[in-house]
Short mmCIF file of C-alpha atoms in Angstrom, two decimals:
data_model
loop_
_atom_site.label_atom_id
_atom_site.label_comp_id
_atom_site.label_asym_id
_atom_site.label_seq_id
_atom_site.Cartn_x
_atom_site.Cartn_y
_atom_site.Cartn_z
CA SER A 1 0.00 0.00 0.00
CA GLN A 2 1.13 3.55 -0.58
CA GLN A 3 2.57 4.88 2.63
CA GLY A 4 2.98 8.56 1.81
CA GLU A 5 0.45 10.91 0.28
CA GLU A 6 1.41 14.28 -1.16
CA ASP A 7 -0.70 17.40 -0.96
CA PRO A 8 -1.69 19.30 -3.01
CA GLN A 9 -2.07 17.08 -6.07
CA ALA A 10 -1.32 20.06 -8.29
CA LEU A 11 0.32 23.42 -7.71
CA SER A 12 0.66 26.32 -10.14
CA ILE A 13 2.85 29.32 -9.29
CA GLN A 14 4.79 32.15 -10.90
CA GLU A 15 8.53 32.13 -11.29
CA GLY A 16 10.20 33.60 -8.21
CA GLU A 17 7.50 32.44 -5.81
CA ASN A 18 8.02 29.73 -3.22
CA ALA A 19 6.41 26.31 -3.62
CA THR A 20 5.44 24.16 -0.67
CA MET A 21 4.39 20.55 -0.90
CA ASN A 22 3.34 18.31 1.95
CA CYS A 23 3.56 14.61 2.60
CA SER A 24 1.64 12.65 5.19
CA TYR A 25 2.29 9.04 6.09
CA LYS A 26 0.72 6.42 8.28
CA THR A 27 3.30 4.31 10.10
CA SER A 28 6.64 4.99 11.72
CA ILE A 29 9.62 5.47 9.44
CA ASN A 30 13.39 5.27 9.46
CA ASN A 31 13.71 7.97 6.85
CA LEU A 32 11.73 9.97 4.33
CA GLN A 33 12.90 10.95 0.87
CA TRP A 34 11.83 13.46 -1.76
CA TYR A 35 12.20 12.89 -5.49
CA ARG A 36 11.55 14.90 -8.64
CA GLN A 37 10.30 13.51 -11.93
CA ASN A 38 10.27 15.38 -15.19
CA SER A 39 7.52 14.21 -17.51
CA GLY A 40 7.85 10.49 -18.22
CA ARG A 41 11.46 10.31 -17.11
CA GLY A 42 13.14 8.54 -14.23
CA LEU A 43 12.91 9.95 -10.74
CA VAL A 44 15.78 11.97 -9.37
CA HIS A 45 16.61 11.84 -5.68
CA LEU A 46 16.52 15.25 -3.96
CA ILE A 47 16.84 14.83 -0.20
CA LEU A 48 16.75 12.09 2.43
CA ILE A 49 15.81 13.08 5.98
CA ARG A 50 16.15 10.65 8.86
CA SER A 51 13.51 10.16 11.52
CA ASN A 52 15.69 11.86 14.14
CA GLU A 53 16.17 14.97 11.98
CA ARG A 54 13.75 17.87 11.85
CA GLU A 55 15.02 19.97 8.98
CA LYS A 56 17.40 19.63 6.08
CA HIS A 57 18.55 21.99 3.34
CA SER A 58 19.98 21.51 -0.10
CA GLY A 59 20.41 24.61 -2.22
CA ARG A 60 16.93 26.11 -2.74
CA LEU A 61 15.26 23.08 -1.16
CA ARG A 62 14.20 22.86 2.47
CA VAL A 63 12.65 19.75 3.93
CA THR A 64 11.05 19.48 7.34
CA LEU A 65 9.91 16.39 9.16
CA ASP A 66 7.46 16.17 12.04
CA THR A 67 7.29 12.57 13.21
CA SER A 68 4.66 13.37 15.84
CA LYS A 69 2.30 14.48 13.07
CA LYS A 70 3.66 11.94 10.57
CA SER A 71 4.19 14.66 8.02
CA SER A 72 6.90 16.31 5.96
CA SER A 73 7.08 19.36 3.77
CA LEU A 74 9.25 20.30 0.81
CA LEU A 75 9.83 23.98 0.21
CA ILE A 76 11.34 25.21 -3.04
CA THR A 77 12.37 28.83 -2.72
CA ALA A 78 12.59 31.33 -5.58
CA SER A 79 11.15 28.81 -8.03
CA ARG A 80 12.21 28.67 -11.67
CA ALA A 81 10.46 27.38 -14.77
CA ALA A 82 12.94 24.49 -14.73
CA ASP A 83 11.44 23.35 -11.41
CA THR A 84 8.29 22.32 -13.27
CA ALA A 85 7.98 18.61 -12.52
CA SER A 86 6.20 16.11 -10.32
CA TYR A 87 7.48 15.72 -6.78
CA PHE A 88 7.16 12.53 -4.76
CA CYS A 89 7.78 11.65 -1.17
CA ALA A 90 8.91 8.14 -0.32
CA THR A 91 8.71 6.56 3.09
CA ASP A 92 10.12 3.24 4.23
CA GLY A 93 7.50 2.26 6.78
CA GLY A 94 10.31 0.95 8.97
CA SER A 95 11.39 -1.61 6.36
CA TYR A 96 14.14 0.49 4.69
CA ILE A 97 12.44 -0.05 1.33
CA PRO A 98 10.75 3.15 0.11
CA THR A 99 7.20 3.30 -1.15
CA PHE A 100 5.95 6.34 -3.02
CA GLY A 101 2.91 8.54 -2.94
CA ARG A 102 0.97 9.77 -5.97
CA GLY A 103 2.97 12.97 -6.23
CA THR A 104 2.43 16.70 -6.52
CA SER A 105 2.48 18.19 -10.00
CA LEU A 106 4.20 21.58 -9.90
CA ILE A 107 3.96 24.07 -12.75
CA VAL A 108 6.11 27.20 -12.57
CA HIS A 109 5.06 29.87 -15.05
CA PRO A 110 7.83 32.06 -16.47
CA GLU B 1 29.10 7.06 -15.39
CA ALA B 2 27.10 5.73 -12.43
CA GLN B 3 23.75 4.62 -13.71
CA VAL B 4 20.89 2.18 -13.79
CA THR B 5 20.28 0.84 -17.28
CA GLN B 6 16.97 -0.60 -18.34
CA ASN B 7 16.20 -2.28 -21.62
CA PRO B 8 14.21 -1.95 -23.71
CA ARG B 9 12.96 1.64 -23.41
CA TYR B 10 9.81 0.85 -25.35
CA LEU B 11 8.10 -2.46 -25.95
CA ILE B 12 4.82 -3.42 -27.59
CA THR B 13 3.88 -7.05 -27.18
CA VAL B 14 0.89 -9.35 -27.40
CA THR B 15 -1.02 -10.96 -24.57
CA GLY B 16 0.61 -14.13 -23.30
CA LYS B 17 4.02 -13.70 -24.90
CA LYS B 18 6.69 -13.98 -22.21
CA LEU B 19 9.04 -11.04 -21.90
CA THR B 20 11.94 -9.85 -19.79
CA VAL B 21 12.88 -6.30 -18.96
CA THR B 22 16.51 -6.10 -17.98
CA CYS B 23 17.98 -3.85 -15.30
CA SER B 24 21.64 -3.40 -14.56
CA GLN B 25 23.48 -1.05 -12.20
CA ASN B 26 27.19 -0.29 -12.10
CA MET B 27 27.39 1.21 -8.61
CA ASN B 28 27.74 -2.00 -6.57
CA HIS B 29 24.43 -1.25 -4.88
CA GLU B 30 22.89 -3.76 -2.50
CA TYR B 31 19.26 -2.72 -2.88
CA MET B 32 17.29 -2.94 -6.11
CA SER B 33 13.62 -2.44 -6.77
CA TRP B 34 11.02 -2.46 -9.53
CA TYR B 35 8.11 -0.02 -9.74
CA ARG B 36 5.29 0.55 -12.14
CA GLN B 37 3.80 3.96 -12.71
CA ASP B 38 0.24 4.49 -13.86
CA PRO B 39 -1.67 7.77 -14.23
CA GLY B 40 -3.32 8.78 -10.98
CA LEU B 41 -1.75 5.91 -9.05
CA GLY B 42 1.80 7.13 -8.65
CA LEU B 43 4.59 4.57 -8.32
CA ARG B 44 3.74 1.17 -6.96
CA GLN B 45 6.38 -1.29 -5.92
CA ILE B 46 6.42 -4.67 -7.65
CA TYR B 47 9.41 -6.49 -6.16
CA TYR B 48 12.55 -5.53 -4.31
CA SER B 49 15.84 -7.15 -3.39
CA MET B 50 18.14 -6.28 -0.52
CA ASN B 51 20.92 -8.65 -1.54
CA VAL B 52 21.92 -11.33 -4.02
CA GLU B 53 19.47 -14.24 -4.01
CA VAL B 54 17.09 -12.31 -1.71
CA THR B 55 13.88 -10.97 -3.23
CA ASP B 56 10.58 -9.89 -1.70
CA LYS B 57 7.16 -8.94 -2.96
CA GLY B 58 6.09 -5.34 -3.05
CA ASP B 59 2.56 -4.05 -3.28
CA VAL B 60 1.65 -5.36 -6.75
CA PRO B 61 3.67 -8.56 -7.45
CA GLU B 62 0.96 -10.55 -9.22
CA GLY B 63 1.93 -11.48 -12.77
CA TYR B 64 5.61 -10.66 -12.29
CA LYS B 65 8.77 -12.56 -11.40
CA VAL B 66 12.25 -11.36 -10.58
CA SER B 67 15.63 -12.87 -9.90
CA ARG B 68 18.84 -11.57 -8.34
CA LYS B 69 21.60 -13.98 -9.26
CA GLU B 70 24.23 -11.26 -9.40
CA LYS B 71 24.45 -8.00 -7.53
CA ARG B 72 24.35 -5.82 -10.63
CA ASN B 73 21.34 -7.35 -12.42
CA PHE B 74 17.68 -7.49 -11.46
CA PRO B 75 15.51 -8.56 -14.41
CA LEU B 76 11.73 -8.30 -14.36
CA ILE B 77 9.92 -11.20 -16.02
CA LEU B 78 6.35 -11.23 -17.23
CA GLU B 79 5.54 -14.88 -17.90
CA SER B 80 2.16 -14.22 -19.52
CA PRO B 81 1.61 -10.50 -20.01
CA SER B 82 -1.91 -9.11 -19.96
CA PRO B 83 -3.24 -5.70 -21.05
CA ASN B 84 -3.52 -4.55 -17.42
CA GLN B 85 0.27 -4.72 -17.23
CA THR B 86 0.52 -1.92 -19.76
CA SER B 87 2.48 0.65 -17.79
CA LEU B 88 5.69 2.61 -17.34
CA TYR B 89 8.22 0.52 -15.43
CA PHE B 90 11.18 1.77 -13.43
CA CYS B 91 14.11 -0.06 -11.94
CA ALA B 92 16.01 1.62 -9.11
CA SER B 93 18.99 0.84 -6.91
CA SER B 94 20.53 2.12 -3.70
CA MET B 95 23.63 1.47 -1.62
CA ASP B 96 21.59 0.96 1.53
CA SER B 97 18.85 2.51 3.60
CA ASN B 98 20.88 5.66 4.28
CA TYR B 99 20.92 6.69 0.64
CA GLY B 100 18.42 7.65 -1.97
CA TYR B 101 17.64 5.53 -5.00
CA THR B 102 19.04 5.96 -8.47
CA PHE B 103 16.40 5.33 -11.09
CA GLY B 104 16.64 3.99 -14.61
CA SER B 105 15.10 5.87 -17.52
CA GLY B 106 12.04 3.66 -17.61
CA THR B 107 10.48 1.05 -19.89
CA ARG B 108 7.17 1.86 -21.49
CA LEU B 109 5.36 -1.44 -22.01
CA THR B 110 2.18 -1.87 -24.03
CA VAL B 111 0.41 -5.23 -24.03
CA VAL B 112 -2.22 -5.63 -26.73
#
C-alpha cells in the first residue's frame, strides 16, 4: 500500500515564488525521501531526511519532518520554470524499502 | 558514469508472450527495486531485493517474477503478459537505507 500521500495534487505558481508541498504518512519510518520527476522520465533523488532529523537543506530546497504528526514538507524557494515537474515523497514504513505517494504536479510559469 | 540501465525503453507485445525487462546497475548497490507507474496511481512497488538471491514482494507482485543472481542485475519477467500490465516501469537501486535511489530511464510497455 502507498505509505505517503502528497498534498496538493497540483500546484501552479509564478517564477520567483516559493512552492510548498506536503507529505503525510501512516506508520513509523526510518527515513523519508523526496524525489523529482520530469515528464515520463526517471525519478531523481533530492533529499533524504532521517527520523531523528527535523530539517534539512539543499540549495533552494528545504525539507522538514514532524514525526509526531507523521508529516513532511518540501519547500522550493525562488522557483524557476525548470522546477516544473512532479514531486514525490517516499517513506520506508520501517522496512528500509521506500514506497511512493501519488505525487504533486508543480507548474512554474515564467 | 554511475547509472541504472533498463532495456528496452519501449516495448509493444501481445497478450501471453513472455518477456523480460533487464535492469543493470554499475554502482555496486545492494538494494534494487522495480516499480510501475500508472496515471493517478503514482509509483507502486512490484518487487525488491536487498541482496543477491534475496527478493521480496512489493505491493503489486501478481503477474511478475524477478531474480537476483548477481548484484548488478535485477531482471523483471512477465511470464504471460496481460493488457492490465501496460504501464511505465522503473528499476532503481541504492547502496543501503541511508541513501536515496538511483532510477533507470524507464520502460514503457504496451500489451495488446
